[in-house]
Each structure stands twice: as C-alpha cells, then as structure tokens.
Amino acid sequence: MAGGSLAPAGVSKERAEQYEGKVTSYVIVSCIVAAIGGSIFGYDIGISGGVTSMDGFLKKFFPTVYENKTHAHENNYCKYNNQGLAAFTSSLYLAGLVASLVASPITRKYGRRGSILCGGMSFIVGATLNAAAADLAMLILGRIMLGIGIGFGNQAVPVYLSEMAPFRLRGGLNMLFQLATTMGIFSANMINYGTSKLEPWGWRLSLGLAAAPALLMTLGGIFVPETPNSLIERGSKDQGRKILEKIRGTDNVHAELQDIIDASELANSIEHPFRNILKRRNRPQLVMAIFMPTFQILTGINSILFYAPVLFQSMGFGGNASLYASALTGAVLASSTLVSIATVDRWGRRALLIGGGIQMIICQVIVAIILGLKFSSDKELSKSFSALVVVVICLFVAAFGWSWGPLGWTVPSEIFPLETRSAGQSITVTVNLFFTFVIGQSFLSLLCAFKFGIFLFFAGWITIMTIFVYVFLPETKGVPIEEMIFVWKKHWFWKKIVPKYPDADESTLTPSDSMS
C-alpha cells in the first residue's frame, strides 16, 4: 500500500527471543497429516515413468512407441522419443501450473485447509478417470484433473507446514512435505514393479491407486486445524489465539501472536497481493520464488524420476531390471530426505544446498563420461558399467534428497510476509510446474539429440545454482516466519534493495534509503 503514515507497518521489531512454546503432539500430527499432500505429487512422478514403459499401456495408447521399442536396431537414445508419450507425463504439470494461480486467492480468503480439500478431491477424480481410461482423450483428461489437485496441494501444504511449525524446527517439519513426496515416489516404483507382471492391465492398477493418497489428503483437510496465521488474517483473532496456544502448548504466546497480528493488519491492507509482490520490499523474496523452483527442476532430477525405467531401458537394462533400478533410486531419495530433516535446523539451509550441489555436479559429470566412452546409439553398456551408472545416479539422487529436493520447497514457503505468502507460494508452484512441464515434454527429445551430453547440460545448471545460493541466499535457520524481513535487511546485497522502512513506497524512497 502506498506509504502514508497511517498504513500498517507489518512486523516492525524482532521478538524471536520472546517466543515461548514447545513441540506438541498436536502440531506434529497436524503437520504429518497435511504433509500427506506431498505424497500425491510424488506418487505421480514415480508412477508415470513405470507406466510408460509397460507394454500393455504402450500398445493401447502409443503403438508407435511400442513398435520402436521392439526394434532390435533402434537408436538406443531415441527409441522412446514421442511427443504424445511426453504429453501424457507433462500435461498434468501444465494443468497444475494454471490451478496453482487459481488456488492463491482461495488459500488466502478461505484458508489453507480449503485448498488442501480441493486438491484431494480433484486428484481422486483424476485417478478414477486414468484407471478407467478407454482412449487417449480420457487419459489426458484424467491427467489434467490430477494436475489441478497438485496445483492446489503444492500451493497450500508447504505454507500450512511453515505456519504451523515452531520457528526453531520449521525446516524439519516443513520437509515432511518432501518426505511424503519421496515416499510417494518410492511407493509408486514398488507398485510399478508389481503391476508390470500383470500384463496387459497392470497399468490401470498403478494409475488407479493414486486415489489412495488423495483420499488421505482429503480426510486430512477435513480434520486438521486451520493455521493461526490464516485465521487471524481472516478476522478470527480469538480462534487464532486458541489454536496458537494449543499447537505451542502454552498460554504465553503474546510475542508470536503480536507478530501474526501485525503481519495480518498489513496483509488485510493489501488488495492485490500479486501487484504488491512486485514492490521493492518483496524483491528478494520474488527472486527466490522464481529461481529456487527453476533451479530445483534444472538439476535434472525429474527427468531421472519421470523416466527412470525408460532411461535404464535405453541404457540396456531389461524391463524388470529397469523397474528395479528405478525403485532403488526412489528408496535412496526417501531415505536421504531423512538426513535433511535431521540436519536442516542445525546446519542451516545454505550448507545443505551448496554441499548437495557440489555432489550432484560430480555425479552428473561421471555419468556423462561413462556414457560418452562406453555407450553409443547401437551399443549397450556392459553389466559392470551399468551397475556403476546406477550407483552414481543413486548418489546424485541422494544429494538431491538432502538438499535441493526439500529446500526447493522449504525456502520459498518460509520467506514471504503474510500479505504476499499465498501469492508467493503460487508463483513458486507455477514456476516449478512450468519447468517440470518443459523438461517433461522435452527430455526424451533432448536425450535423443544430446545423448550423454544431457547430463553435462544439467551439471552446468547445477553449477550456476550453487553459485547463486552462495552469493544471494541468506541463512533463514531459526528465524520466525513473520520476522523474515529482517534477514533481507541484514544481507550484504539485499539490504541495498529492501527499503529501510516497511511502509516506504518506492516513489518516496530517497537514494540513501534504498542503499541503507
């Protein structure tokens, strides 16, 4: 809001040392139930690659790909290159991109639970359509409904977790979303391994079982409490205080409550959050909301998780062996996320992001060298080198699992002030799903064109993002969510951008203000 002296100033002083409370069973149960929303995202990532390598599925919907797959002398890198097959995987993410923008005003006006419920119900419909698909149009329609569910769920759940968690443990509890995502991926891989033996209808069971986590998410949306931040923002101050006292396990919540009230007063003075997010005080958060999810996808992780069975088959693994290898990567991803949960609130966000980035760069380069020297369009890998590729890819997945995987969601969800939090999370989800769509749609073509160079392509992006974190991302460990603005005012670069006074309008800033 333009800077008059009567405009609410938001959180104007740091009160973190006055926060009281403990980790209650109530908040842990609420966060676990809400985090199940991540499992529907993970289940779809894991299920898509396995289903697209099943003969029964390919015969029914993509007979051309099936014929290419069975040709003995087909170019190994290009046998799955089909835009229709890529569209099956990526159409979901395009729908999710649009849905996440729609979810923002719903999350703000009707609460985080409302969006969680919408996401769960949409996903149930999508899973039903996919399991019963009689033709390609019905299959794609089901994917679009799944995308709507993911758009709503990914928009609301990380924000819910960040607002419910005590600030000292916010990183670990927020990562329950990523843990649920990785468990969804692993479950999908194991289900694919079993249903691949149920030809020609096993793919229907794989797609239909997506309704299970969606049902859990819907029930969770009914029973979990609304966050105190959302309640107070929508005018239910007394109810918000009661929930805050319950989740913190103490009646002495004055400092945290006052931060939320200050933030909500500013939030309610903002009529257009998406317009406000472009203002100077929100510039660093906006940059992070765009670049963190962009970089997360440009690690190349989704390419490996989407197309793991296809990728391993392209390298010469047999059908069952490729599904087993992809199940292994799913297990590694799930277990490595536990490392991040245990360390993020002790070591901080920056250390994990930078360390994980370095490990991923090394792994991508090693895989590229092996494939460049020992694998070609018409020659498959030997067993020993195939095993080495799987090991290195697992090390890559592990590095992602304890760094960019969870933190690509955690950091954007915790840095926005209340008045732009829903809008900011929508931007994060939209950017994430846009690049997921782009990579999902283009990966098979890129694999065909770049061959082993695809891994060097992703290694280059990981190098850029690791430098970006080192230079531009301040540490957010142990900072209350409603006091995050002070982090940017202390950073060597962002303090030159963020106004000295929270109610200052860009047009009223003096050069000394903007550089202070």
Short mmCIF file of C-alpha atoms in Angstrom, two decimals:
data_model
loop_
_atom_site.label_atom_id
_atom_site.label_comp_id
_atom_site.label_asym_id
_atom_site.label_seq_id
_atom_site.Cartn_x
_atom_site.Cartn_y
_atom_site.Cartn_z
CA MET A 1 0.00 0.00 0.00
CA ALA A 2 1.32 3.44 -0.82
CA GLY A 3 3.27 4.84 2.04
CA GLY A 4 1.23 7.17 4.20
CA SER A 5 1.91 7.24 7.90
CA LEU A 6 -1.44 5.56 8.62
CA ALA A 7 -0.63 2.46 6.60
CA PRO A 8 0.01 -0.67 8.70
CA ALA A 9 3.74 -1.26 9.01
CA GLY A 10 3.70 -5.01 9.49
CA VAL A 11 6.21 -6.59 11.87
CA SER A 12 8.41 -3.67 12.90
CA LYS A 13 10.65 -5.24 15.55
CA GLU A 14 12.25 -8.57 16.31
CA ARG A 15 10.61 -10.59 19.11
CA ALA A 16 12.06 -14.04 18.45
CA GLU A 17 13.74 -14.23 21.86
CA GLN A 18 10.31 -13.75 23.48
CA TYR A 19 8.67 -16.68 21.67
CA GLU A 20 7.64 -19.49 24.00
CA GLY A 21 6.25 -22.95 23.47
CA LYS A 22 7.28 -26.49 22.77
CA VAL A 23 6.83 -29.13 20.13
CA THR A 24 3.41 -30.58 20.87
CA SER A 25 1.96 -33.84 19.65
CA TYR A 26 -0.91 -31.77 18.26
CA VAL A 27 1.30 -29.81 15.87
CA ILE A 28 3.27 -32.91 14.83
CA VAL A 29 0.12 -34.88 13.99
CA SER A 30 -1.34 -31.89 12.11
CA CYS A 31 1.87 -31.46 10.07
CA ILE A 32 2.14 -35.18 9.27
CA VAL A 33 -1.49 -35.35 8.11
CA ALA A 34 -1.11 -32.19 5.98
CA ALA A 35 2.20 -33.36 4.53
CA ILE A 36 0.45 -36.39 3.02
CA GLY A 37 -0.44 -33.91 0.27
CA GLY A 38 3.15 -34.27 -0.89
CA SER A 39 2.66 -37.99 -1.45
CA ILE A 40 0.21 -37.41 -4.32
CA PHE A 41 2.83 -35.28 -6.07
CA GLY A 42 5.48 -37.93 -5.51
CA TYR A 43 3.23 -40.81 -6.48
CA ASP A 44 2.56 -39.29 -9.86
CA ILE A 45 6.25 -38.54 -10.52
CA GLY A 46 7.10 -42.17 -9.71
CA ILE A 47 4.17 -43.82 -11.44
CA SER A 48 4.49 -42.06 -14.81
CA GLY A 49 7.85 -43.49 -15.84
CA GLY A 50 6.93 -47.06 -14.92
CA VAL A 51 3.58 -46.96 -16.68
CA THR A 52 5.10 -45.52 -19.87
CA SER A 53 7.48 -48.49 -20.08
CA MET A 54 4.70 -51.14 -19.73
CA ASP A 55 3.85 -52.95 -22.96
CA GLY A 56 0.10 -53.08 -22.30
CA PHE A 57 -0.06 -49.31 -21.81
CA LEU A 58 2.05 -48.57 -24.90
CA LYS A 59 0.08 -50.96 -27.12
CA LYS A 60 -3.22 -49.30 -26.18
CA PHE A 61 -2.27 -45.63 -26.31
CA PHE A 62 1.11 -45.34 -28.06
CA PRO A 63 1.51 -48.22 -30.53
CA THR A 64 4.21 -46.37 -32.49
CA VAL A 65 6.41 -46.17 -29.38
CA TYR A 66 5.80 -49.86 -28.72
CA GLU A 67 6.95 -50.74 -32.23
CA ASN A 68 10.09 -48.60 -31.84
CA LYS A 69 10.80 -50.25 -28.50
CA THR A 70 10.74 -53.73 -30.03
CA HIS A 71 13.06 -52.90 -32.94
CA ALA A 72 16.39 -54.52 -32.24
CA HIS A 73 18.44 -51.91 -34.09
CA GLU A 74 16.57 -48.81 -32.95
CA ASN A 75 18.74 -45.91 -31.76
CA ASN A 76 19.03 -46.54 -28.00
CA TYR A 77 18.85 -42.85 -27.15
CA CYS A 78 15.78 -42.23 -29.35
CA LYS A 79 13.57 -45.31 -29.03
CA TYR A 80 11.11 -43.52 -26.66
CA ASN A 81 11.17 -40.14 -28.39
CA ASN A 82 7.47 -39.42 -28.89
CA GLN A 83 5.72 -36.12 -28.16
CA GLY A 84 2.41 -37.84 -27.40
CA LEU A 85 4.08 -40.01 -24.76
CA ALA A 86 5.80 -36.93 -23.33
CA ALA A 87 2.43 -35.11 -23.29
CA PHE A 88 0.98 -37.89 -21.11
CA THR A 89 3.61 -37.15 -18.50
CA SER A 90 3.76 -33.37 -18.80
CA SER A 91 0.08 -32.41 -19.33
CA LEU A 92 -0.50 -32.84 -15.61
CA TYR A 93 2.03 -30.16 -14.80
CA LEU A 94 0.61 -27.65 -17.24
CA ALA A 95 -2.80 -28.06 -15.58
CA GLY A 96 -1.16 -27.75 -12.16
CA LEU A 97 0.51 -24.52 -13.25
CA VAL A 98 -2.86 -22.89 -14.00
CA ALA A 99 -4.51 -24.39 -10.90
CA SER A 100 -1.83 -23.01 -8.56
CA LEU A 101 -2.67 -19.46 -9.67
CA VAL A 102 -6.37 -20.09 -9.03
CA ALA A 103 -5.50 -21.60 -5.64
CA SER A 104 -3.81 -18.44 -4.35
CA PRO A 105 -6.94 -16.33 -3.69
CA ILE A 106 -8.77 -19.41 -2.37
CA THR A 107 -5.95 -20.14 0.07
CA ARG A 108 -5.93 -16.54 1.22
CA LYS A 109 -9.70 -15.98 1.52
CA TYR A 110 -10.87 -19.42 2.66
CA GLY A 111 -7.81 -20.79 4.43
CA ARG A 112 -5.11 -23.36 3.79
CA ARG A 113 -7.47 -26.27 4.55
CA GLY A 114 -9.81 -25.22 1.75
CA SER A 115 -7.11 -25.59 -0.87
CA ILE A 116 -5.96 -28.90 0.62
CA LEU A 117 -9.52 -30.23 0.30
CA CYS A 118 -9.87 -29.01 -3.30
CA GLY A 119 -6.58 -30.67 -4.19
CA GLY A 120 -7.50 -34.01 -2.66
CA MET A 121 -10.92 -34.21 -4.34
CA SER A 122 -9.55 -33.23 -7.76
CA PHE A 123 -6.89 -35.91 -7.51
CA ILE A 124 -9.46 -38.60 -6.66
CA VAL A 125 -11.42 -37.69 -9.81
CA GLY A 126 -8.24 -37.74 -11.92
CA ALA A 127 -7.11 -41.12 -10.58
CA THR A 128 -10.53 -42.62 -11.35
CA LEU A 129 -10.51 -41.31 -14.93
CA ASN A 130 -6.99 -42.63 -15.55
CA ALA A 131 -7.73 -46.09 -14.18
CA ALA A 132 -10.83 -46.38 -16.38
CA ALA A 133 -9.34 -44.67 -19.47
CA ALA A 134 -10.76 -46.06 -22.71
CA ASP A 135 -8.89 -43.72 -25.06
CA LEU A 136 -6.15 -41.11 -25.10
CA ALA A 137 -8.56 -38.19 -24.58
CA MET A 138 -9.92 -39.73 -21.36
CA LEU A 139 -6.37 -40.46 -20.23
CA ILE A 140 -5.26 -36.85 -20.76
CA LEU A 141 -8.43 -35.51 -19.06
CA GLY A 142 -7.58 -37.59 -16.02
CA ARG A 143 -4.06 -36.19 -16.05
CA ILE A 144 -5.46 -32.65 -16.15
CA MET A 145 -7.62 -33.35 -13.07
CA LEU A 146 -4.55 -34.75 -11.33
CA GLY A 147 -2.74 -31.55 -12.25
CA ILE A 148 -5.46 -29.42 -10.66
CA GLY A 149 -5.07 -31.47 -7.48
CA ILE A 150 -1.31 -30.98 -7.47
CA GLY A 151 -1.65 -27.24 -8.13
CA PHE A 152 -3.89 -26.78 -5.08
CA GLY A 153 -1.96 -29.18 -2.84
CA ASN A 154 1.51 -27.85 -3.61
CA GLN A 155 0.27 -24.29 -3.14
CA ALA A 156 -1.31 -24.85 0.27
CA VAL A 157 0.61 -27.62 2.05
CA PRO A 158 4.11 -26.02 2.30
CA VAL A 159 2.54 -22.77 3.55
CA TYR A 160 0.46 -24.72 6.09
CA LEU A 161 3.55 -26.51 7.41
CA SER A 162 5.61 -23.31 7.65
CA GLU A 163 2.88 -21.53 9.62
CA MET A 164 2.13 -24.41 12.00
CA ALA A 165 5.72 -25.30 12.86
CA PRO A 166 7.66 -23.70 15.76
CA PHE A 167 10.28 -21.45 14.15
CA ARG A 168 13.22 -23.39 15.60
CA LEU A 169 12.01 -26.59 13.93
CA ARG A 170 10.31 -25.10 10.89
CA GLY A 171 12.83 -26.53 8.43
CA GLY A 172 12.45 -30.11 9.65
CA LEU A 173 8.66 -30.06 9.89
CA ASN A 174 8.30 -28.31 6.54
CA MET A 175 10.38 -31.07 4.98
CA LEU A 176 7.67 -33.57 5.87
CA PHE A 177 6.17 -32.42 2.56
CA GLN A 178 9.27 -33.55 0.68
CA LEU A 179 9.47 -36.75 2.76
CA ALA A 180 5.88 -37.55 1.79
CA THR A 181 6.79 -36.76 -1.83
CA THR A 182 9.72 -39.15 -1.77
CA MET A 183 7.66 -41.85 -0.06
CA GLY A 184 5.08 -41.40 -2.79
CA ILE A 185 7.79 -41.86 -5.44
CA PHE A 186 9.13 -44.98 -3.73
CA SER A 187 5.64 -46.46 -3.28
CA ALA A 188 4.87 -45.82 -6.93
CA ASN A 189 8.10 -47.51 -8.03
CA MET A 190 7.35 -50.59 -5.93
CA ILE A 191 3.76 -50.72 -7.22
CA ASN A 192 5.01 -50.46 -10.79
CA TYR A 193 7.42 -53.32 -10.14
CA GLY A 194 4.47 -55.48 -9.08
CA THR A 195 1.91 -54.38 -11.66
CA SER A 196 4.37 -54.76 -14.54
CA LYS A 197 3.80 -58.51 -14.15
CA LEU A 198 0.03 -58.10 -14.54
CA GLU A 199 0.02 -57.50 -18.30
CA PRO A 200 -1.90 -56.17 -20.09
CA TRP A 201 -3.95 -54.35 -17.40
CA GLY A 202 -1.41 -53.70 -14.65
CA TRP A 203 -1.05 -50.06 -15.70
CA ARG A 204 -4.69 -49.42 -14.71
CA LEU A 205 -3.98 -50.55 -11.15
CA SER A 206 -0.87 -48.33 -10.98
CA LEU A 207 -2.80 -45.24 -12.10
CA GLY A 208 -5.90 -46.00 -10.02
CA LEU A 209 -4.01 -46.42 -6.75
CA ALA A 210 -3.21 -42.70 -6.90
CA ALA A 211 -6.64 -42.29 -5.28
CA ALA A 212 -5.29 -43.74 -2.00
CA PRO A 213 -3.01 -40.81 -1.00
CA ALA A 214 -5.61 -38.41 -2.42
CA LEU A 215 -8.23 -39.85 -0.07
CA LEU A 216 -5.86 -39.43 2.88
CA MET A 217 -5.20 -35.83 1.85
CA THR A 218 -8.94 -35.10 1.61
CA LEU A 219 -9.63 -36.59 5.04
CA GLY A 220 -6.67 -34.63 6.40
CA GLY A 221 -8.15 -31.42 5.03
CA ILE A 222 -11.34 -32.15 6.97
CA PHE A 223 -9.75 -32.93 10.33
CA VAL A 224 -6.60 -30.79 10.66
CA PRO A 225 -6.98 -27.32 12.21
CA GLU A 226 -6.56 -24.11 10.24
CA THR A 227 -3.32 -22.22 10.87
CA PRO A 228 -3.47 -19.33 13.38
CA ASN A 229 -1.91 -17.04 10.75
CA SER A 230 -4.74 -17.70 8.31
CA LEU A 231 -7.46 -17.40 10.98
CA ILE A 232 -6.16 -14.06 12.24
CA GLU A 233 -5.67 -12.77 8.70
CA ARG A 234 -9.35 -13.54 8.05
CA GLY A 235 -10.53 -11.80 11.23
CA SER A 236 -10.88 -14.74 13.67
CA LYS A 237 -8.41 -13.41 16.23
CA ASP A 238 -9.78 -15.28 19.25
CA GLN A 239 -9.92 -18.60 17.43
CA GLY A 240 -6.45 -17.98 16.06
CA ARG A 241 -5.11 -17.39 19.56
CA LYS A 242 -6.73 -20.62 20.83
CA ILE A 243 -5.15 -22.65 18.02
CA LEU A 244 -1.78 -20.97 18.62
CA GLU A 245 -1.93 -21.81 22.34
CA LYS A 246 -2.86 -25.39 21.52
CA ILE A 247 -0.10 -26.01 18.98
CA ARG A 248 2.56 -24.31 21.14
CA GLY A 249 1.45 -25.98 24.38
CA THR A 250 1.43 -22.74 26.40
CA ASP A 251 -0.84 -19.79 27.18
CA ASN A 252 2.07 -17.36 26.89
CA VAL A 253 2.02 -16.78 23.13
CA HIS A 254 1.83 -12.98 23.23
CA ALA A 255 5.03 -12.27 21.27
CA GLU A 256 4.24 -14.67 18.41
CA LEU A 257 0.58 -13.62 18.41
CA GLN A 258 1.56 -9.95 18.14
CA ASP A 259 3.83 -10.70 15.17
CA ILE A 260 0.95 -12.51 13.46
CA ILE A 261 -1.49 -9.67 14.23
CA ASP A 262 0.96 -7.06 12.91
CA ALA A 263 1.50 -9.11 9.76
CA SER A 264 -2.24 -9.70 9.27
CA GLU A 265 -3.02 -5.98 9.57
CA LEU A 266 -0.60 -5.29 6.76
CA ALA A 267 -1.93 -8.27 4.81
CA ASN A 268 -5.51 -7.01 5.05
CA SER A 269 -4.45 -3.58 3.79
CA ILE A 270 -3.21 -5.20 0.56
CA GLU A 271 -5.94 -5.54 -2.04
CA HIS A 272 -3.79 -7.01 -4.81
CA PRO A 273 -1.12 -9.41 -3.45
CA PHE A 274 0.30 -10.20 -6.90
CA ARG A 275 0.75 -6.49 -7.59
CA ASN A 276 2.21 -5.92 -4.12
CA ILE A 277 4.70 -8.72 -4.58
CA LEU A 278 6.41 -6.63 -7.26
CA LYS A 279 7.18 -3.86 -4.76
CA ARG A 280 10.69 -3.19 -3.60
CA ARG A 281 10.28 -4.66 -0.11
CA ASN A 282 9.34 -8.02 -1.67
CA ARG A 283 12.01 -8.04 -4.38
CA PRO A 284 14.37 -10.60 -2.78
CA GLN A 285 11.50 -12.98 -1.96
CA LEU A 286 10.21 -12.71 -5.52
CA VAL A 287 13.65 -13.51 -6.92
CA MET A 288 13.87 -16.60 -4.69
CA ALA A 289 10.31 -17.68 -5.57
CA ILE A 290 11.33 -17.69 -9.23
CA PHE A 291 14.87 -19.03 -9.11
CA MET A 292 14.63 -21.68 -6.34
CA PRO A 293 11.97 -23.81 -8.11
CA THR A 294 13.58 -23.16 -11.50
CA PHE A 295 16.92 -24.43 -10.27
CA GLN A 296 15.29 -27.36 -8.45
CA ILE A 297 13.92 -28.69 -11.75
CA LEU A 298 17.09 -27.85 -13.71
CA THR A 299 19.05 -30.25 -11.51
CA GLY A 300 17.62 -32.86 -13.88
CA ILE A 301 16.07 -34.85 -11.04
CA ASN A 302 12.59 -35.04 -12.53
CA SER A 303 13.99 -36.38 -15.78
CA ILE A 304 15.54 -39.24 -13.86
CA LEU A 305 12.45 -39.85 -11.70
CA PHE A 306 9.90 -39.50 -14.54
CA TYR A 307 11.76 -41.62 -16.99
CA ALA A 308 13.93 -43.83 -14.77
CA PRO A 309 12.60 -47.12 -16.23
CA VAL A 310 12.75 -45.68 -19.76
CA LEU A 311 16.23 -44.25 -19.12
CA PHE A 312 17.57 -47.52 -17.75
CA GLN A 313 15.99 -49.50 -20.60
CA SER A 314 17.67 -47.11 -23.04
CA MET A 315 20.97 -48.00 -21.37
CA GLY A 316 20.35 -51.68 -21.97
CA PHE A 317 18.71 -52.83 -18.74
CA GLY A 318 15.92 -55.37 -19.18
CA GLY A 319 12.33 -54.41 -18.39
CA ASN A 320 12.22 -55.80 -14.84
CA ALA A 321 15.79 -54.70 -14.15
CA SER A 322 14.96 -51.13 -15.15
CA LEU A 323 11.92 -51.01 -12.86
CA TYR A 324 14.01 -52.46 -10.05
CA ALA A 325 16.72 -49.85 -10.60
CA SER A 326 14.13 -47.04 -10.53
CA ALA A 327 12.66 -48.47 -7.30
CA LEU A 328 16.16 -48.35 -5.85
CA THR A 329 16.53 -44.66 -6.73
CA GLY A 330 13.15 -43.99 -5.12
CA ALA A 331 14.28 -45.67 -1.89
CA VAL A 332 17.51 -43.66 -1.89
CA LEU A 333 15.56 -40.41 -2.37
CA ALA A 334 13.21 -41.19 0.53
CA SER A 335 16.00 -42.16 2.94
CA SER A 336 18.21 -39.18 2.06
CA THR A 337 15.37 -36.79 2.86
CA LEU A 338 15.58 -38.02 6.45
CA VAL A 339 19.16 -36.71 6.55
CA SER A 340 17.90 -33.26 5.61
CA ILE A 341 15.12 -33.34 8.21
CA ALA A 342 17.67 -34.22 10.91
CA THR A 343 20.23 -31.57 9.94
CA VAL A 344 18.47 -28.57 8.35
CA ASP A 345 17.75 -26.76 11.63
CA ARG A 346 21.29 -27.41 12.90
CA TRP A 347 23.46 -26.91 9.81
CA GLY A 348 21.20 -24.44 8.03
CA ARG A 349 19.79 -24.17 4.52
CA ARG A 350 22.87 -22.78 2.76
CA ALA A 351 25.26 -25.56 3.82
CA LEU A 352 22.92 -28.28 2.57
CA LEU A 353 22.17 -26.54 -0.74
CA ILE A 354 25.83 -25.85 -1.54
CA GLY A 355 27.07 -29.29 -0.42
CA GLY A 356 24.31 -31.08 -2.32
CA GLY A 357 25.01 -29.01 -5.42
CA ILE A 358 28.70 -29.96 -5.46
CA GLN A 359 27.88 -33.67 -5.07
CA MET A 360 25.30 -33.53 -7.89
CA ILE A 361 27.74 -31.82 -10.27
CA ILE A 362 30.34 -34.56 -9.72
CA CYS A 363 27.76 -37.32 -10.26
CA GLN A 364 26.35 -35.83 -13.48
CA VAL A 365 29.84 -35.44 -14.95
CA ILE A 366 30.77 -39.05 -14.07
CA VAL A 367 27.62 -40.44 -15.71
CA ALA A 368 28.28 -38.34 -18.83
CA ILE A 369 31.87 -39.64 -19.07
CA ILE A 370 30.79 -43.28 -18.68
CA LEU A 371 28.04 -42.99 -21.28
CA GLY A 372 30.26 -40.98 -23.63
CA LEU A 373 33.05 -43.57 -23.57
CA LYS A 374 31.21 -46.87 -23.10
CA PHE A 375 27.71 -46.38 -24.55
CA SER A 376 26.51 -45.46 -28.05
CA SER A 377 23.37 -45.35 -30.15
CA ASP A 378 23.66 -49.02 -31.11
CA LYS A 379 25.78 -50.46 -28.28
CA GLU A 380 24.56 -51.23 -24.77
CA LEU A 381 26.51 -50.89 -21.52
CA SER A 382 28.28 -53.86 -20.01
CA LYS A 383 26.92 -55.18 -16.71
CA SER A 384 29.76 -53.66 -14.69
CA PHE A 385 29.36 -50.20 -16.18
CA SER A 386 25.57 -50.44 -15.92
CA ALA A 387 25.94 -51.14 -12.20
CA LEU A 388 28.35 -48.21 -11.88
CA VAL A 389 25.84 -45.87 -13.60
CA VAL A 390 23.11 -46.97 -11.17
CA VAL A 391 25.42 -46.35 -8.19
CA VAL A 392 26.37 -42.86 -9.38
CA ILE A 393 22.75 -41.96 -10.19
CA CYS A 394 21.80 -43.11 -6.69
CA LEU A 395 24.50 -40.81 -5.26
CA PHE A 396 23.07 -37.98 -7.37
CA VAL A 397 19.54 -38.72 -6.13
CA ALA A 398 20.80 -38.86 -2.52
CA ALA A 399 22.44 -35.44 -2.89
CA PHE A 400 19.21 -34.01 -4.27
CA GLY A 401 17.23 -35.68 -1.48
CA TRP A 402 19.09 -33.94 1.31
CA SER A 403 19.47 -30.58 -0.41
CA TRP A 404 17.53 -29.12 -3.33
CA GLY A 405 14.66 -31.60 -3.07
CA PRO A 406 13.22 -30.45 0.26
CA LEU A 407 14.80 -26.99 0.38
CA GLY A 408 13.50 -26.04 -3.04
CA TRP A 409 10.07 -26.04 -1.36
CA THR A 410 11.03 -25.05 2.20
CA VAL A 411 12.90 -21.82 1.47
CA PRO A 412 10.23 -20.14 -0.72
CA SER A 413 7.42 -21.15 1.67
CA GLU A 414 9.07 -19.53 4.70
CA ILE A 415 10.43 -16.24 3.35
CA PHE A 416 7.31 -14.32 2.30
CA PRO A 417 5.46 -11.91 4.62
CA LEU A 418 1.86 -12.85 5.36
CA GLU A 419 0.36 -10.32 2.94
CA THR A 420 2.02 -11.98 -0.07
CA ARG A 421 2.54 -15.53 1.25
CA SER A 422 -0.22 -17.21 -0.75
CA ALA A 423 0.69 -15.26 -3.89
CA GLY A 424 4.37 -16.03 -3.37
CA GLN A 425 3.74 -19.73 -2.94
CA SER A 426 1.59 -19.69 -6.09
CA ILE A 427 4.49 -18.19 -8.01
CA THR A 428 6.81 -20.86 -6.61
CA VAL A 429 4.45 -23.68 -7.60
CA THR A 430 3.72 -22.13 -11.00
CA VAL A 431 7.42 -21.76 -11.85
CA ASN A 432 8.14 -25.28 -10.56
CA LEU A 433 5.35 -26.83 -12.62
CA PHE A 434 6.21 -24.76 -15.70
CA PHE A 435 9.77 -26.03 -15.78
CA THR A 436 8.58 -29.51 -14.82
CA PHE A 437 6.29 -29.35 -17.87
CA VAL A 438 9.07 -28.04 -20.13
CA ILE A 439 11.60 -30.66 -19.04
CA GLY A 440 8.97 -33.42 -19.03
CA GLN A 441 7.87 -32.54 -22.56
CA SER A 442 11.36 -32.10 -23.95
CA PHE A 443 13.52 -34.63 -22.07
CA LEU A 444 13.03 -37.55 -24.45
CA SER A 445 13.85 -35.27 -27.40
CA LEU A 446 16.84 -33.80 -25.54
CA LEU A 447 18.07 -37.30 -24.70
CA CYS A 448 17.81 -38.21 -28.39
CA ALA A 449 19.61 -35.02 -29.51
CA PHE A 450 22.22 -34.52 -26.75
CA LYS A 451 22.79 -38.21 -25.92
CA PHE A 452 25.23 -38.39 -22.98
CA GLY A 453 25.59 -34.59 -23.17
CA ILE A 454 22.21 -34.26 -21.43
CA PHE A 455 23.97 -34.95 -18.13
CA LEU A 456 26.55 -32.22 -18.80
CA PHE A 457 23.66 -29.86 -19.63
CA PHE A 458 22.19 -30.39 -16.17
CA ALA A 459 25.64 -30.27 -14.50
CA GLY A 460 26.10 -26.78 -15.95
CA TRP A 461 22.84 -25.58 -14.41
CA ILE A 462 23.72 -27.09 -11.02
CA THR A 463 26.99 -25.15 -11.09
CA ILE A 464 25.09 -21.89 -11.70
CA MET A 465 22.56 -22.56 -8.93
CA THR A 466 25.23 -23.46 -6.39
CA ILE A 467 26.99 -20.13 -7.04
CA PHE A 468 23.62 -18.34 -6.81
CA VAL A 469 22.95 -19.77 -3.35
CA TYR A 470 26.43 -18.89 -2.12
CA VAL A 471 26.10 -15.27 -3.27
CA PHE A 472 22.43 -14.35 -2.86
CA LEU A 473 20.62 -16.63 -0.36
CA PRO A 474 20.86 -15.56 3.30
CA GLU A 475 20.55 -18.13 6.07
CA THR A 476 16.95 -18.45 7.33
CA LYS A 477 17.58 -21.05 10.03
CA GLY A 478 15.97 -20.14 13.37
CA VAL A 479 14.19 -17.00 12.11
CA PRO A 480 10.45 -16.65 12.97
CA ILE A 481 8.36 -16.67 9.82
CA GLU A 482 6.81 -13.25 10.48
CA GLU A 483 10.24 -11.69 11.13
CA MET A 484 11.90 -12.86 7.92
CA ILE A 485 12.02 -9.29 6.55
CA PHE A 486 14.93 -8.54 8.90
CA VAL A 487 17.05 -11.26 7.23
CA TRP A 488 16.98 -9.37 3.93
CA LYS A 489 17.79 -6.05 5.60
CA LYS A 490 21.00 -7.58 7.00
CA HIS A 491 22.17 -9.30 3.80
CA TRP A 492 25.10 -7.63 2.02
CA PHE A 493 23.24 -7.36 -1.30
CA TRP A 494 19.53 -7.30 -0.49
CA LYS A 495 19.85 -4.52 2.08
CA LYS A 496 20.57 -2.25 -0.88
CA ILE A 497 17.21 -3.22 -2.39
CA VAL A 498 14.81 -3.53 0.57
CA PRO A 499 13.51 -0.17 1.89
CA LYS A 500 14.73 0.87 5.31
CA TYR A 501 11.16 1.49 6.50
CA PRO A 502 8.49 -1.18 5.87
CA ASP A 503 5.80 1.32 4.88
CA ALA A 504 8.02 3.23 2.46
CA ASP A 505 6.73 3.38 -1.10
CA GLU A 506 9.14 3.16 -4.00
CA SER A 507 8.16 6.61 -5.14
CA THR A 508 9.03 8.15 -1.77
CA LEU A 509 12.39 6.43 -1.30
CA THR A 510 15.46 8.61 -1.21
CA PRO A 511 18.75 7.25 -2.56
CA SER A 512 20.06 6.93 0.98
CA ASP A 513 17.03 4.86 1.99
CA SER A 514 17.41 2.45 -0.88
CA MET A 515 21.11 2.00 -0.27
CA SER A 516 20.96 1.66 3.50
#
